[in-house]
PDB file of C-alpha atoms in Angstrom:
ATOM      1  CA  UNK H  95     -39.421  12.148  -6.505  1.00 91.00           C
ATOM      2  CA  UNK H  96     -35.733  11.410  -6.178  1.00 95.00           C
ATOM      3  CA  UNK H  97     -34.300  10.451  -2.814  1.00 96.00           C
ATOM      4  CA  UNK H  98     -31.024   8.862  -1.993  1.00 97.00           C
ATOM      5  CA  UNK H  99     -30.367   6.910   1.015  1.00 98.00           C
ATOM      6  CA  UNK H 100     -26.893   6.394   2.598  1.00 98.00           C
ATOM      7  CA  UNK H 101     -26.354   3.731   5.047  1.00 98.00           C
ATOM      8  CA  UNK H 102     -23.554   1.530   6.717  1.00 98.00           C
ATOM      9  CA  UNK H 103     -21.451   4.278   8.532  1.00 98.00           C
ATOM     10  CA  UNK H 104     -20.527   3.433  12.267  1.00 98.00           C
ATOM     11  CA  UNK H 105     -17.275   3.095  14.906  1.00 98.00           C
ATOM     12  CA  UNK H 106     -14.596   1.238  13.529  1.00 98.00           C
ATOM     13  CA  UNK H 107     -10.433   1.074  15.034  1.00 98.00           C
ATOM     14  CA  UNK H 108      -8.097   2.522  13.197  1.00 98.00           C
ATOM     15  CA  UNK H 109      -7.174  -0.166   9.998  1.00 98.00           C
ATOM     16  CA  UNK H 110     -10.679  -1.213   9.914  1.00 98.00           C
ATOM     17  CA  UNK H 111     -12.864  -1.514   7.182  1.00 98.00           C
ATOM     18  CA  UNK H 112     -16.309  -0.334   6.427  1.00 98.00           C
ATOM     19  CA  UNK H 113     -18.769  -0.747   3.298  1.00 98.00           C
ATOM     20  CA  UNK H 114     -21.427   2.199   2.991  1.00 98.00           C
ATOM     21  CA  UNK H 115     -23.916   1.829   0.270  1.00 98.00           C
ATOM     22  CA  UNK H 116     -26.006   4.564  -1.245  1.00 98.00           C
ATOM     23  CA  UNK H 117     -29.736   3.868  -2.755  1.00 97.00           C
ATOM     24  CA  UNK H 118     -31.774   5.516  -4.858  1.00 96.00           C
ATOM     25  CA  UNK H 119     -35.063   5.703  -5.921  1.00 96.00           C
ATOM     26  CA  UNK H 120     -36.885   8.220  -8.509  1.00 95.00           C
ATOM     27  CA  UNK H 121     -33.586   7.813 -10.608  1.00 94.00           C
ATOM     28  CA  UNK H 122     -31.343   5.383 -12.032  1.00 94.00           C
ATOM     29  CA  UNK H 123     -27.810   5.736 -10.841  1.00 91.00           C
ATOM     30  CA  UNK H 124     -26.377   3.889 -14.470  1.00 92.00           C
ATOM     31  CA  UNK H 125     -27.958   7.127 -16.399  1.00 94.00           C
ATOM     32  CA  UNK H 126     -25.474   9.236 -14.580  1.00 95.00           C
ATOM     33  CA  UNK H 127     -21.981   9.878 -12.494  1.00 96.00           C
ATOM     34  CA  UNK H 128     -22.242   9.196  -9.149  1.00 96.00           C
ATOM     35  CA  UNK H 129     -19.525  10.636  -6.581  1.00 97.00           C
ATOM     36  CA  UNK H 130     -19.141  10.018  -2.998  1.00 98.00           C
ATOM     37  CA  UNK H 131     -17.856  13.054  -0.696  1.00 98.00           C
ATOM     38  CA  UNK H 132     -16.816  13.669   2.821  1.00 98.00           C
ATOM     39  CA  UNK H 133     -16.727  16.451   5.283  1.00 98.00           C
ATOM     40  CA  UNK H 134     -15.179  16.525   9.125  1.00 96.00           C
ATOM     41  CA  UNK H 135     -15.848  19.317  11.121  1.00 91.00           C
ATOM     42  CA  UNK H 136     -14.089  22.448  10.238  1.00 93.00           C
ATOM     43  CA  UNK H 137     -13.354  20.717   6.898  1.00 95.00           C
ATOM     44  CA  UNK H 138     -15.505  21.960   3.681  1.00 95.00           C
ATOM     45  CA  UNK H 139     -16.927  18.922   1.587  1.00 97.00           C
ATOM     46  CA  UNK H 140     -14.498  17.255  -0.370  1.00 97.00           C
ATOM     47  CA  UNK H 141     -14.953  14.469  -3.358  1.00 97.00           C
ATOM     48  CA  UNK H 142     -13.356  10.826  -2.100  1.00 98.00           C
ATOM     49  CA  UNK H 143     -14.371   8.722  -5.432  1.00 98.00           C
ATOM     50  CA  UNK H 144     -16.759   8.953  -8.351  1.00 98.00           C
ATOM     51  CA  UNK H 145     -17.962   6.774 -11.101  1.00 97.00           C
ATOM     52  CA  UNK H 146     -18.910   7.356 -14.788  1.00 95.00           C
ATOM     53  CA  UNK H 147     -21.441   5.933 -16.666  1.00 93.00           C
ATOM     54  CA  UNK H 148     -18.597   4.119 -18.447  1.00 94.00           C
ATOM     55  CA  UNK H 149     -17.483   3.032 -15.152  1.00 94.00           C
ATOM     56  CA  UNK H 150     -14.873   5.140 -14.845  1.00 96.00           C
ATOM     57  CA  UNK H 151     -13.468   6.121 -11.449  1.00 98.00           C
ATOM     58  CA  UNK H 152     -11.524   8.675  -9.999  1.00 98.00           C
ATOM     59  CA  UNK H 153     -10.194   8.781  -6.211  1.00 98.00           C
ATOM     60  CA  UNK H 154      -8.873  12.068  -4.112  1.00 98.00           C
ATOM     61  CA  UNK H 155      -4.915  11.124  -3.703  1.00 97.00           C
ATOM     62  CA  UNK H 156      -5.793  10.502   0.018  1.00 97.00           C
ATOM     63  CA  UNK H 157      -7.799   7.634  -0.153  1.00 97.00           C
ATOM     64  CA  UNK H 158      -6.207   5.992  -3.535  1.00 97.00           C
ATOM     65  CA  UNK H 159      -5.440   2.216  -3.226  1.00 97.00           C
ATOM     66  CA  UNK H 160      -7.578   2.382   0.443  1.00 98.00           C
ATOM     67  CA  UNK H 161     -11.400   3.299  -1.000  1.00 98.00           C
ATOM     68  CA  UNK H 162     -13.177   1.864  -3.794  1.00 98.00           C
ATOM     69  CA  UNK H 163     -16.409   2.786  -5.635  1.00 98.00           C
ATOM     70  CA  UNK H 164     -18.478   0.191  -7.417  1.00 97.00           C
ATOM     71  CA  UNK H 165     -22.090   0.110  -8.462  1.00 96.00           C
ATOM     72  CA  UNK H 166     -25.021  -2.422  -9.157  1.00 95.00           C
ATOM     73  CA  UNK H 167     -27.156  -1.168 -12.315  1.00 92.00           C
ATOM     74  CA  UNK H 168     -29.630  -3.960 -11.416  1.00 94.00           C
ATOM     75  CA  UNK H 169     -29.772  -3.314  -7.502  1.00 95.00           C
ATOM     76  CA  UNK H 170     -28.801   0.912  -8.373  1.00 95.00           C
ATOM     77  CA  UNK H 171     -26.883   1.195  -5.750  1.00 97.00           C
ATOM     78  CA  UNK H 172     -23.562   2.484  -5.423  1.00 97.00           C
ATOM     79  CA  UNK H 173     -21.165   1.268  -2.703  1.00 98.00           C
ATOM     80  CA  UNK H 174     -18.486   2.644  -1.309  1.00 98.00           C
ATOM     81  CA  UNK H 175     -16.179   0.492   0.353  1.00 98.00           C
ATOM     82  CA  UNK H 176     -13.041   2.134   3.102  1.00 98.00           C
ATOM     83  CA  UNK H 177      -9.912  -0.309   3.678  1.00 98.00           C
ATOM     84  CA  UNK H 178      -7.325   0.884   6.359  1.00 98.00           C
ATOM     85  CA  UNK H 179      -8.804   3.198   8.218  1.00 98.00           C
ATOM     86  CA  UNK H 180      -7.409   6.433   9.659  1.00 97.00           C
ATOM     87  CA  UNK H 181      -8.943   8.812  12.011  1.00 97.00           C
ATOM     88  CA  UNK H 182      -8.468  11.285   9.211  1.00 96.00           C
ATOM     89  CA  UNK H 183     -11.128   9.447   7.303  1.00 98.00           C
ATOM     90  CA  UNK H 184     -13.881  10.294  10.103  1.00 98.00           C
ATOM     91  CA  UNK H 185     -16.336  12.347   8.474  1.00 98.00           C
ATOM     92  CA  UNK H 186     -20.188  12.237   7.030  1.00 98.00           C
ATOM     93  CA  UNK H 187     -20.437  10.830   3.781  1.00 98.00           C
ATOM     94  CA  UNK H 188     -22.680  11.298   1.003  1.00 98.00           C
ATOM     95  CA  UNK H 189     -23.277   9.925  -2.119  1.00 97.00           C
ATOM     96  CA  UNK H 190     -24.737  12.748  -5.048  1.00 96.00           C
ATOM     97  CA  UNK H 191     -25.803  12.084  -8.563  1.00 96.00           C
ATOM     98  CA  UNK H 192     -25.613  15.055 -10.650  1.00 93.00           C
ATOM     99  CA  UNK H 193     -28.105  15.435 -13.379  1.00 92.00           C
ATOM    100  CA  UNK H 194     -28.526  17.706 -16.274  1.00 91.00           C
ATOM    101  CA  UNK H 195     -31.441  19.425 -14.268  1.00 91.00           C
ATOM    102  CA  UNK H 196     -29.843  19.448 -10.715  1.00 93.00           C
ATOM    103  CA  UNK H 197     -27.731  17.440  -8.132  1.00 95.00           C
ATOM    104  CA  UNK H 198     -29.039  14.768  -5.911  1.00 97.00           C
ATOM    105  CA  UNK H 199     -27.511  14.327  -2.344  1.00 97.00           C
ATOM    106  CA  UNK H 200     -28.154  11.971   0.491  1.00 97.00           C
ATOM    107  CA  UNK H 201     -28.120  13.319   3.866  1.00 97.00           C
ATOM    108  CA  UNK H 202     -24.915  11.551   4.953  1.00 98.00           C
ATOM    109  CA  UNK H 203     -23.769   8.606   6.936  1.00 98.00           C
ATOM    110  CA  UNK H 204     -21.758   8.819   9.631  1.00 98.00           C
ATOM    111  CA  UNK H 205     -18.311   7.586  10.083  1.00 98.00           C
ATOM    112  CA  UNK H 206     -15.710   7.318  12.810  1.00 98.00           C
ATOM    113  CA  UNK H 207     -12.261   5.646  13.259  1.00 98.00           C
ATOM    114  CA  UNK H 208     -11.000   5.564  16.866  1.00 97.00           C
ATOM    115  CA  UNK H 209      -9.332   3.587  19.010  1.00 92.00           C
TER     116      UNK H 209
END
């Protein structure tokens, strides 16, 4: 079975910095793209960064040059790490791996920027 685990969400003041990391097991992230996305309340889910299997990324405008997405084949996990901090970032994100059969998701980590 395929599961994916999100973790490292929390409080943080506005220009903080968090990491969240995403785990999986039943699958192995390198085999496929993995995306992180966001949604706030009254907000429909929306894609912050994503990674290829060639390691190629791509970033909603938004967060570009604030948010970057790595991975670790070895450990596959895929991080996801938030510079400068806004309270437009607060949302729940999840990491997803779509496969050729269906698309994984976690079930979210929390995040909040206030002062």
């Amino acid at each position: 079975q395929v599961q994916l685990v999100e973790s490292g969400g929390g409080l943080v003041q506005p220009g903080g910095s968090l990491r969240l990391s995403c785990a999986a097991s039943g699958i192995r992230f390198s085999f496929y793209r993995v995306g992180w996305y966001r949604q706030a309340p009254g907000n429909q889910r929306e894609l912050v960064a994503e990674i290829t299997v060639g390691g190629t990324t791509n970033y909603a405008d938004s967060v570009k040059g604030r948010f970057t997405i790595s991975r670790d084949n070895a450990e596959n996990m895929v991080y996801l790490q938030l510079n400068s901090l806004n309270p437009g970032d607060t949302a729940v994100y999840s990491c997803n791996c779509r496969t050729n059969l269906r698309t994984y998701w976690g079930r979210g980590t929390q995040v909040t920027v206030s002062s």
